[in-house]
CSV table of C-alpha atoms and ligand atoms in Angstrom, one decimal:
chain,number,residue,atom,x,y,z
A,1,MET,CA,-42.4,63.8,210.2
A,2,GLY,CA,-40.4,60.9,211.5
A,3,ALA,CA,-37.1,62.1,213.0
A,4,TRP,CA,-38.6,65.5,213.5
A,5,ALA,CA,-41.1,64.3,216.1
A,6,ALA,CA,-38.1,64.2,218.4
A,7,GLN,CA,-37.9,68.0,218.1
A,8,THR,CA,-41.4,68.6,219.1
A,9,PRO,CA,-42.1,67.3,222.5
A,10,MET,CA,-44.6,70.1,223.1
A,11,ALA,CA,-48.2,70.0,221.8
A,12,VAL,CA,-47.5,72.5,219.1
A,13,PRO,CA,-48.5,71.7,215.5
A,14,ILE,CA,-45.5,71.4,213.2
A,15,ASN,CA,-45.5,70.8,209.4
A,16,GLU,CA,-42.5,69.4,207.5
A,17,VAL,CA,-44.3,68.3,204.3
A,18,GLU,CA,-43.9,70.7,201.4
A,19,SER,CA,-47.2,69.8,199.8
A,20,ALA,CA,-49.0,70.6,203.0
A,21,VAL,CA,-47.7,74.2,203.2
A,22,PRO,CA,-50.9,76.4,203.0
A,23,HIS,CA,-51.1,79.4,200.8
A,24,TYR,CA,-49.8,82.6,202.5
A,25,THR,CA,-49.6,86.2,201.6
A,26,LEU,CA,-46.6,88.3,202.7
A,27,PRO,CA,-46.6,92.0,203.6
A,28,GLU,CA,-45.0,94.0,200.9
A,29,ALA,CA,-41.5,95.3,201.6
A,30,LEU,CA,-42.1,98.2,199.2
A,31,THR,CA,-45.5,99.3,200.6
A,32,ARG,CA,-45.6,101.6,203.6
A,33,GLN,CA,-48.1,101.1,206.4
A,34,ASN,CA,-50.2,103.9,205.0
A,35,GLY,CA,-50.5,102.1,201.7
A,36,GLN,CA,-48.1,104.2,199.8
A,37,ARG,CA,-46.0,102.3,197.3
A,38,ILE,CA,-42.2,102.9,197.3
A,39,THR,CA,-41.1,103.4,193.7
A,40,SER,CA,-37.8,105.2,193.9
A,41,PRO,CA,-34.5,104.7,195.9
A,42,GLN,CA,-35.1,108.1,197.4
A,43,GLN,CA,-38.3,106.8,199.1
A,44,TRP,CA,-36.7,103.7,200.6
A,45,PRO,CA,-35.1,105.3,203.7
A,46,ARG,CA,-38.5,106.2,205.1
A,47,ARG,CA,-39.8,102.7,204.6
A,48,ARG,CA,-36.6,101.3,206.0
A,49,ALA,CA,-37.0,103.4,209.2
A,50,GLU,CA,-40.6,102.2,209.4
A,51,LEU,CA,-39.6,98.6,209.1
A,52,VAL,CA,-36.9,98.9,211.7
A,53,SER,CA,-39.4,100.3,214.2
A,54,LEU,CA,-41.9,97.6,213.4
A,55,PHE,CA,-39.4,94.9,214.0
A,56,GLU,CA,-38.4,96.6,217.3
A,57,GLU,CA,-42.0,97.0,218.4
A,58,HIS,CA,-43.4,93.6,217.4
A,59,VAL,CA,-40.4,91.2,217.2
A,60,TYR,CA,-37.0,91.9,218.8
A,61,GLY,CA,-37.8,94.8,221.1
A,62,ARG,CA,-36.5,98.3,221.5
A,63,ILE,CA,-32.9,98.7,222.8
A,64,PRO,CA,-33.0,101.3,225.6
A,65,ALA,CA,-31.7,104.7,224.8
A,66,GLY,CA,-28.6,105.9,226.6
A,67,LEU,CA,-26.7,102.6,227.0
A,68,PRO,CA,-23.0,103.3,227.2
A,69,ARG,CA,-20.7,102.8,224.2
A,70,GLN,CA,-17.3,102.6,225.8
A,71,PRO,CA,-14.0,101.7,224.3
A,72,GLY,CA,-12.5,98.4,225.5
A,73,TRP,CA,-8.9,97.7,226.5
A,74,ILE,CA,-6.4,95.3,225.1
A,75,VAL,CA,-5.7,92.5,227.6
A,76,GLU,CA,-3.1,90.6,225.6
A,77,THR,CA,-1.5,90.8,222.2
A,78,ARG,CA,0.4,87.7,220.8
A,79,LYS,CA,2.3,88.1,217.6
A,80,ASP,CA,3.1,84.4,217.4
A,81,ALA,CA,-0.3,82.8,217.6
A,82,LEU,CA,-1.2,79.8,215.5
A,83,GLY,CA,2.4,78.9,214.8
A,84,GLY,CA,3.2,82.5,213.7
A,85,LYS,CA,0.3,82.8,211.2
A,86,ALA,CA,-1.7,85.1,213.4
A,87,ILE,CA,-1.6,88.2,215.5
A,88,ARG,CA,-4.0,87.5,218.3
A,89,GLN,CA,-5.6,90.0,220.6
A,90,ARG,CA,-7.8,89.6,223.6
A,91,ILE,CA,-9.9,92.7,224.2
A,92,GLN,CA,-12.4,93.4,227.0
A,93,ILE,CA,-15.3,95.8,226.2
A,94,PRO,CA,-17.4,97.1,229.0
A,95,LEU,CA,-21.1,96.9,228.1
A,96,SER,CA,-22.5,98.5,231.2
A,97,LYS,CA,-21.4,101.3,233.6
A,98,GLY,CA,-20.0,101.1,237.1
A,99,PRO,CA,-17.0,99.5,238.7
A,100,HIS,CA,-18.0,96.0,237.8
A,101,PRO,CA,-19.3,96.3,234.3
A,102,ILE,CA,-20.6,93.4,232.1
A,103,LEU,CA,-17.6,92.6,230.0
A,104,LEU,CA,-17.6,91.3,226.4
A,105,ASP,CA,-14.3,89.4,225.8
A,106,LEU,CA,-13.5,89.9,222.1
A,107,LEU,CA,-10.9,87.5,220.6
A,108,VAL,CA,-9.4,88.8,217.4
A,109,TYR,CA,-7.1,87.1,214.9
A,110,ARG,CA,-5.4,88.9,212.1
A,111,PRO,CA,-3.2,87.4,209.4
A,112,ALA,CA,0.4,88.0,210.5
A,113,ALA,CA,1.4,88.5,206.9
A,114,ALA,CA,-1.0,91.4,206.3
A,115,THR,CA,0.6,94.6,205.0
A,116,LYS,CA,-2.6,96.7,205.1
A,117,PRO,CA,-5.8,96.9,207.2
A,118,VAL,CA,-7.7,93.7,206.8
A,119,PRO,CA,-11.4,93.0,206.2
A,120,ILE,CA,-12.7,90.9,209.1
A,121,PHE,CA,-15.5,88.5,210.0
A,122,LEU,CA,-17.2,89.1,213.3
A,123,GLY,CA,-19.4,86.5,214.9
A,124,LEU,CA,-20.7,85.5,218.3
A,125,ASN,CA,-19.9,81.9,219.5
A,126,PHE,CA,-22.1,79.5,221.4
A,127,ASP,CA,-19.8,78.0,224.1
A,128,GLY,CA,-17.0,80.5,224.9
A,129,ASN,CA,-13.9,81.8,223.1
A,130,HIS,CA,-11.9,78.9,224.4
A,131,THR,CA,-14.1,76.5,222.3
A,132,VAL,CA,-13.3,78.1,218.9
A,133,THR,CA,-9.6,77.2,219.1
A,134,ALA,CA,-7.5,74.4,220.6
A,135,GLU,CA,-5.0,77.0,221.9
A,136,THR,CA,-4.6,76.4,225.6
A,137,ASP,CA,-4.1,80.0,226.7
A,138,ILE,CA,-7.5,81.5,226.1
A,139,PRO,CA,-9.4,82.0,229.4
A,140,LEU,CA,-12.4,79.8,229.8
A,141,ALA,CA,-15.8,81.5,229.5
A,142,ARG,CA,-16.6,83.1,232.9
A,143,GLY,CA,-20.4,82.8,233.3
A,144,TRP,CA,-23.1,80.3,232.5
A,145,VAL,CA,-22.6,78.1,229.5
A,146,ALA,CA,-24.9,75.5,228.0
A,147,ASN,CA,-24.6,71.9,228.8
A,148,ARG,CA,-23.6,70.1,225.7
A,149,PRO,CA,-22.2,66.7,224.7
A,150,ARG,CA,-19.8,68.4,222.3
A,151,SER,CA,-18.2,70.5,225.0
A,152,GLY,CA,-18.6,68.0,227.8
A,153,VAL,CA,-20.1,70.6,230.0
A,154,THR,CA,-22.7,69.2,232.3
A,155,ASN,CA,-23.0,71.8,235.1
A,156,HIS,CA,-23.2,75.0,233.1
A,157,VAL,CA,-19.5,75.8,234.0
A,158,ALA,CA,-16.9,75.9,231.2
A,159,ASN,CA,-14.1,73.4,231.7
A,160,GLU,CA,-10.6,72.6,230.3
A,161,GLY,CA,-12.0,69.6,228.3
A,162,SER,CA,-14.2,71.9,226.2
A,163,ARG,CA,-11.3,73.7,224.6
A,164,GLY,CA,-11.6,73.6,220.9
A,165,SER,CA,-14.9,71.8,221.0
A,166,ASP,CA,-16.5,74.1,218.5
A,167,ALA,CA,-13.3,74.6,216.4
A,168,ALA,CA,-14.9,73.0,213.3
A,169,ALA,CA,-17.3,75.9,213.1
A,170,TRP,CA,-14.4,78.4,213.0
A,171,PRO,CA,-11.7,77.5,210.4
A,172,ILE,CA,-9.4,80.3,211.7
A,173,GLU,CA,-6.3,79.4,209.7
A,174,ARG,CA,-8.3,79.1,206.5
A,175,ILE,CA,-9.9,82.5,207.1
A,176,LEU,CA,-6.5,84.1,207.7
A,177,GLU,CA,-4.9,82.4,204.7
A,178,ARG,CA,-7.6,84.1,202.6
A,179,GLY,CA,-6.5,87.5,203.9
A,180,TYR,CA,-9.3,88.1,206.4
A,181,GLY,CA,-9.3,88.5,210.2
A,182,LEU,CA,-11.7,86.8,212.6
A,183,ALA,CA,-13.2,88.4,215.7
A,184,THR,CA,-15.5,86.4,218.0
A,185,ALA,CA,-17.0,86.7,221.4
A,186,TYR,CA,-19.2,84.5,223.6
A,187,TYR,CA,-22.8,85.6,223.4
A,188,GLY,CA,-23.4,84.6,227.0
A,189,ASP,CA,-21.0,87.5,228.1
A,190,ALA,CA,-23.9,89.8,227.2
A,191,GLU,CA,-26.7,87.5,228.4
A,192,ALA,CA,-26.8,83.9,229.4
A,193,ASP,CA,-29.2,82.0,227.0
A,194,PHE,CA,-32.0,80.9,229.3
A,195,ASP,CA,-35.3,82.4,230.4
A,196,GLY,CA,-34.2,84.6,233.3
A,197,GLY,CA,-30.6,84.8,232.1
A,198,TRP,CA,-31.2,88.6,231.7
A,199,LYS,CA,-30.9,89.1,235.4
A,200,GLN,CA,-27.2,88.7,235.5
A,201,GLY,CA,-26.7,90.1,232.0
A,202,LEU,CA,-26.8,93.4,230.2
A,203,ARG,CA,-30.5,93.7,230.3
A,204,GLY,CA,-30.5,93.3,234.1
A,205,ALA,CA,-27.7,95.9,234.4
A,206,ALA,CA,-29.6,98.3,232.2
A,207,ALA,CA,-33.0,97.8,233.9
A,208,ALA,CA,-34.2,100.4,236.3
A,209,GLY,CA,-35.7,97.7,238.6
A,210,GLY,CA,-32.7,95.4,238.6
A,211,PRO,CA,-33.6,91.7,238.8
A,212,GLU,CA,-37.2,92.5,239.8
A,213,HIS,CA,-37.6,94.6,236.7
A,214,ARG,CA,-40.8,94.2,234.7
A,215,PHE,CA,-40.3,94.5,231.0
A,216,GLN,CA,-42.9,96.3,228.8
A,217,PRO,CA,-44.1,94.3,225.7
A,218,GLY,CA,-42.0,96.4,223.4
A,219,ASP,CA,-38.8,96.1,225.4
A,220,TRP,CA,-35.8,94.2,224.2
A,221,GLY,CA,-35.3,90.5,224.3
A,222,ALA,CA,-32.1,88.5,224.3
A,223,ILE,CA,-31.5,88.6,220.5
A,224,ALA,CA,-31.6,92.4,220.6
A,225,THR,CA,-29.2,92.3,223.5
A,226,TRP,CA,-26.7,90.0,221.7
A,227,SER,CA,-27.0,92.2,218.6
A,228,TRP,CA,-26.2,95.3,220.7
A,229,ALA,CA,-23.0,93.5,221.8
A,230,LEU,CA,-22.1,92.9,218.1
A,231,SER,CA,-22.4,96.6,217.5
A,232,ARG,CA,-20.1,97.3,220.5
A,233,ALA,CA,-17.6,94.8,219.1
A,234,LEU,CA,-17.8,96.7,215.8
A,235,ASP,CA,-17.0,100.0,217.6
A,236,GLN,CA,-13.9,98.4,218.9
A,237,LEU,CA,-12.8,96.9,215.6
A,238,GLN,CA,-13.3,100.3,214.0
A,239,LEU,CA,-10.7,101.7,216.5
A,240,ASP,CA,-8.1,99.2,215.3
A,241,PRO,CA,-5.9,100.7,212.6
A,242,ALA,CA,-4.9,97.1,211.5
A,243,VAL,CA,-8.6,96.4,210.7
A,244,ASP,CA,-10.5,97.9,207.8
A,245,GLY,CA,-13.5,99.1,209.8
A,246,ARG,CA,-15.6,99.7,206.6
A,247,LYS,CA,-15.2,96.0,205.8
A,248,VAL,CA,-16.6,94.1,208.8
A,249,ALA,CA,-18.8,91.2,207.9
A,250,VAL,CA,-21.2,90.1,210.7
A,251,LEU,CA,-22.0,86.4,210.7
A,252,GLY,CA,-23.9,84.0,212.9
A,253,HIS,CA,-25.3,80.5,213.0
A,254,SER,CA,-28.8,79.6,214.0
A,255,ARG,CA,-30.0,81.7,217.0
A,256,LEU,CA,-26.8,83.7,216.4
A,257,GLY,CA,-27.7,83.9,212.7
A,258,LYS,CA,-31.0,85.6,213.8
A,259,THR,CA,-28.9,87.9,215.9
A,260,ALA,CA,-26.4,88.7,213.1
A,261,LEU,CA,-29.4,89.6,210.8
A,262,TRP,CA,-30.9,91.9,213.4
A,263,ALA,CA,-27.5,93.5,214.1
A,264,GLY,CA,-26.9,94.0,210.4
A,265,ALA,CA,-30.4,95.3,209.8
A,266,ARG,CA,-30.1,97.9,212.6
A,267,ASP,CA,-26.5,98.9,212.3
A,268,THR,CA,-25.6,99.9,208.7
A,269,ARG,CA,-21.9,100.0,209.5
A,270,PHE,CA,-21.8,96.3,208.9
A,271,ALA,CA,-20.6,95.9,205.4
A,272,LEU,CA,-21.9,92.3,204.8
A,273,VAL,CA,-24.3,90.1,206.8
A,274,ILE,CA,-24.3,86.3,206.8
A,275,ALA,CA,-27.1,84.2,208.3
A,276,ASN,CA,-26.1,80.6,208.6
A,277,GLU,CA,-29.3,78.4,209.1
A,278,SER,CA,-31.0,81.2,211.0
A,279,GLY,CA,-34.4,79.7,210.6
A,280,GLU,CA,-37.5,81.0,212.4
A,281,GLY,CA,-37.0,84.6,213.6
A,282,GLY,CA,-34.0,84.8,211.3
A,283,ALA,CA,-34.2,84.5,207.5
A,284,ALA,CA,-37.1,82.0,207.3
A,285,LEU,CA,-40.5,83.4,206.4
A,286,ALA,CA,-42.8,83.3,209.5
A,287,ARG,CA,-46.0,82.9,207.5
A,288,ARG,CA,-44.7,79.8,205.7
A,289,PHE,CA,-46.0,76.9,207.8
A,290,PHE,CA,-42.9,74.6,207.7
A,291,GLY,CA,-40.5,73.7,210.4
A,292,GLU,CA,-40.3,75.8,213.6
A,293,THR,CA,-43.2,78.2,214.0
A,294,THR,CA,-43.8,81.5,215.9
A,295,LEU,CA,-45.8,79.6,218.5
A,296,ARG,CA,-43.1,77.0,219.0
A,297,ILE,CA,-40.2,79.4,219.3
A,298,ASN,CA,-42.2,81.6,221.7
A,299,THR,CA,-42.9,78.5,223.8
A,300,SER,CA,-39.3,77.1,223.8
A,301,PHE,CA,-37.4,80.4,223.9
A,302,PRO,CA,-39.7,83.1,225.3
A,303,HIS,CA,-36.7,85.3,226.2
A,304,TRP,CA,-35.3,85.7,222.7
A,305,PHE,CA,-38.0,88.1,221.4
A,306,ASN,CA,-40.0,90.9,223.0
A,307,GLY,CA,-43.3,90.4,224.9
A,308,ARG,CA,-45.4,91.7,222.1
A,309,PHE,CA,-44.2,89.0,219.7
A,310,LYS,CA,-46.1,86.5,221.9
A,311,ASP,CA,-49.3,88.1,220.7
A,312,TYR,CA,-48.6,86.6,217.3
A,313,SER,CA,-48.1,83.0,218.4
A,314,HIS,CA,-51.6,82.0,217.3
A,315,ARG,CA,-52.0,84.7,214.6
A,316,VAL,CA,-48.8,85.1,212.7
A,317,THR,CA,-50.7,86.6,209.7
A,318,ASP,CA,-51.4,89.7,211.9
A,319,LEU,CA,-47.7,90.4,212.3
A,320,PRO,CA,-47.1,93.7,210.4
A,321,VAL,CA,-43.8,92.3,209.1
A,322,ASP,CA,-42.3,89.1,207.8
A,323,GLN,CA,-38.7,88.0,207.7
A,324,HIS,CA,-38.0,89.0,204.0
A,325,GLU,CA,-38.3,92.5,205.2
A,326,LEU,CA,-35.6,91.9,207.8
A,327,VAL,CA,-33.3,90.7,205.0
A,328,ALA,CA,-34.3,93.7,203.0
A,329,LEU,CA,-33.1,96.0,205.8
A,330,VAL,CA,-29.6,95.0,204.9
A,331,ALA,CA,-30.0,96.5,201.3
A,332,PRO,CA,-28.1,97.7,199.4
A,333,ARG,CA,-25.3,96.0,201.4
A,334,PRO,CA,-24.6,92.4,200.5
A,335,VAL,CA,-26.4,89.7,202.6
A,336,TYR,CA,-25.9,85.9,202.5
A,337,ILE,CA,-28.4,83.3,203.6
A,338,ALA,CA,-27.4,79.6,203.9
A,339,SER,CA,-29.3,76.4,204.7
A,340,ALA,CA,-28.5,72.8,205.2
A,341,GLU,CA,-30.6,70.2,203.4
A,342,GLU,CA,-31.4,68.1,206.5
A,343,ASP,CA,-32.1,71.2,208.7
A,344,ARG,CA,-35.8,71.2,207.9
A,345,TRP,CA,-36.5,72.8,211.3
A,346,ALA,CA,-35.0,76.0,209.9
A,347,ASP,CA,-37.1,75.7,206.7
A,348,PRO,CA,-34.4,75.9,204.0
A,349,LYS,CA,-37.0,76.9,201.3
A,350,GLY,CA,-38.5,79.5,203.5
A,351,GLU,CA,-35.0,80.9,204.1
A,352,TYR,CA,-34.4,81.0,200.3
A,353,LEU,CA,-37.8,82.6,199.5
A,354,SER,CA,-37.2,85.3,202.1
A,355,GLY,CA,-34.0,86.3,200.2
A,356,TRP,CA,-35.9,86.2,196.9
A,357,HIS,CA,-38.7,88.4,198.3
A,358,ALA,CA,-36.1,90.8,199.7
A,359,SER,CA,-34.5,91.0,196.3
A,360,GLU,CA,-37.1,93.5,195.0
A,361,VAL,CA,-35.7,96.0,197.4
A,362,TYR,CA,-32.2,95.3,196.2
A,363,ARG,CA,-33.3,95.8,192.6
A,364,LEU,CA,-35.0,99.1,193.5
A,365,LEU,CA,-31.6,100.2,195.0
A,366,GLY,CA,-29.8,99.2,191.8
A,367,LYS,CA,-28.4,95.8,192.9
A,368,ASP,CA,-29.3,92.3,191.9
A,369,GLY,CA,-30.5,89.9,194.5
A,370,LEU,CA,-31.4,86.2,194.0
A,371,PRO,CA,-32.1,85.0,190.4
A,372,GLY,CA,-35.7,83.8,190.9
A,373,PRO,CA,-38.2,82.0,193.0
A,374,ASP,CA,-36.9,78.5,192.1
A,375,TYR,CA,-35.0,76.7,194.8
A,376,PRO,CA,-31.4,76.1,193.8
A,377,ALA,CA,-29.5,72.8,193.6
A,378,LEU,CA,-27.2,71.6,196.4
A,379,ASN,CA,-23.8,73.1,196.8
A,380,VAL,CA,-24.3,75.9,194.3
A,381,SER,CA,-24.0,79.5,195.5
A,382,VAL,CA,-26.5,81.7,193.7
A,383,GLY,CA,-27.3,85.4,193.7
A,384,GLU,CA,-25.5,88.7,193.5
A,385,SER,CA,-26.0,91.0,196.4
A,386,VAL,CA,-28.3,88.5,198.1
A,387,GLY,CA,-26.3,85.2,198.1
A,388,TYR,CA,-27.6,81.8,199.0
A,389,HIS,CA,-26.5,78.2,199.2
A,390,VAL,CA,-27.9,75.0,200.6
A,391,ARG,CA,-25.4,72.2,201.3
A,392,PRO,CA,-26.0,68.6,202.2
A,393,GLY,CA,-26.0,67.7,205.9
A,394,ALA,CA,-27.4,68.8,209.2
A,395,HIS,CA,-27.7,72.0,211.2
A,396,ALA,CA,-24.2,73.4,211.8
A,397,LEU,CA,-21.7,76.0,210.6
A,398,THR,CA,-19.1,74.1,208.6
A,399,ALA,CA,-15.9,74.6,206.6
A,400,VAL,CA,-18.1,74.1,203.5
A,401,ASP,CA,-20.3,77.1,204.5
A,402,TRP,CA,-17.1,79.2,205.2
A,403,GLU,CA,-15.8,78.5,201.7
A,404,PHE,CA,-18.9,80.0,200.2
A,405,TYR,CA,-18.7,83.0,202.6
A,406,LEU,CA,-15.1,83.6,201.7
A,407,GLN,CA,-16.0,83.6,198.0
A,408,PHE,CA,-18.9,86.0,198.6
A,409,ALA,CA,-16.7,88.3,200.7
A,410,ASP,CA,-14.0,88.3,198.0
A,411,ARG,CA,-16.6,89.5,195.6
A,412,HIS,CA,-18.0,92.2,197.8
A,413,LEU,CA,-15.2,93.3,200.2
A,414,ARG,CA,-12.2,93.2,197.9
B,501,GTR,C1,-33.3,75.5,218.1
B,501,GTR,C2,-34.3,76.6,217.8
B,501,GTR,C3,-33.9,77.2,216.5
B,501,GTR,C4,-32.4,77.6,216.4
B,501,GTR,C5,-31.5,76.5,217.1
B,501,GTR,C6,-30.1,76.9,217.4
B,501,GTR,O1,-33.6,74.7,219.1
B,501,GTR,O2,-35.5,76.0,217.7
B,501,GTR,O3,-34.7,78.4,216.3
B,501,GTR,O4,-32.1,78.8,216.9
B,501,GTR,O5,-32.1,76.1,218.3
B,501,GTR,O6,-29.9,78.1,217.8
B,501,GTR,O7,-29.3,76.1,217.3
């Protein structure tokens, strides 16, 4: 385990040895809860609906009915951004009602040279819109932000020094040059990422009991909340005549890769879904005992999932779903899963196998998924409507990953 011991300060068993992975049996994506086998594309929507509600009930939580879906307003348009390469807009989207709504700040770049509506990548960012670009005129994130060496934040308040600190994850000029737009928002606008962050966020605003509210076991967690914000950003992008609203790819890294998958699974308007190193609770199979586990994630990040998910911390085999079925919920739309070789915590092989097991649903729906159960070589993109690569290196969203995503998007959105 070596280096990985550093990641496991808690007394939670963790395995990172492939030969020590015990046998496991996955629930079947194409068998309904009542035992009925799904054998035709016509039968899939019923199984799909069943899986969505199982993931809501047992994993991510149910998003309350009646939340507002309100158009945003353009705060600023710059036609000369990035040295004239981009048209940049800042848009505010109210996520809650009332005079002081929770606001999602959407930052949108479109290629200035575009002559028709552009396909666009949409992804939440970790540290604020001001960290994805070195431009100096993006307002700093307003609320709580994580303390991080990379951003230089030590008091949970964004500062000028953190501008551009996550720019390596967002190669904006390259994306634009390839004819795509990029839209991003800070996930903390919807809910700050700590246990209790919901009180100032959208979950608090929507909860009948305010900050004293008691959630039911099936109620939404933070990942569901962030995924809701992605859907509201999609509403907004679909209002923009310069964006091709039928070609919006949702993408996320790590916890935000989990979020992108759940957003893309729920909201079928997303044309393509990309989960970069999404790991446990994302693409990685929960039943495969390798890297982060259900127990560990529920211990470190209790706010990400719903209350009922905690019931499975010590008995993951009782979960009525596993994560290949989350991937399958994207079908027949294209989905891309990516791993990094050193990111053992996210279980690269478990991420691949999840795409492989989801592939039977793609085949049923007339698409090809991953080519087979064998783990691919480094730096090779495999698969048709389910794409996958593993690159050398550590846990991060990098320019190398983006090149694979641009190629995959060229194939499916062009
Ligand atoms: C880790 C967590 C992972 C992953 C990661 C991240 O600490 O255990 O599930 O989400 O954070 O989001 O960077």
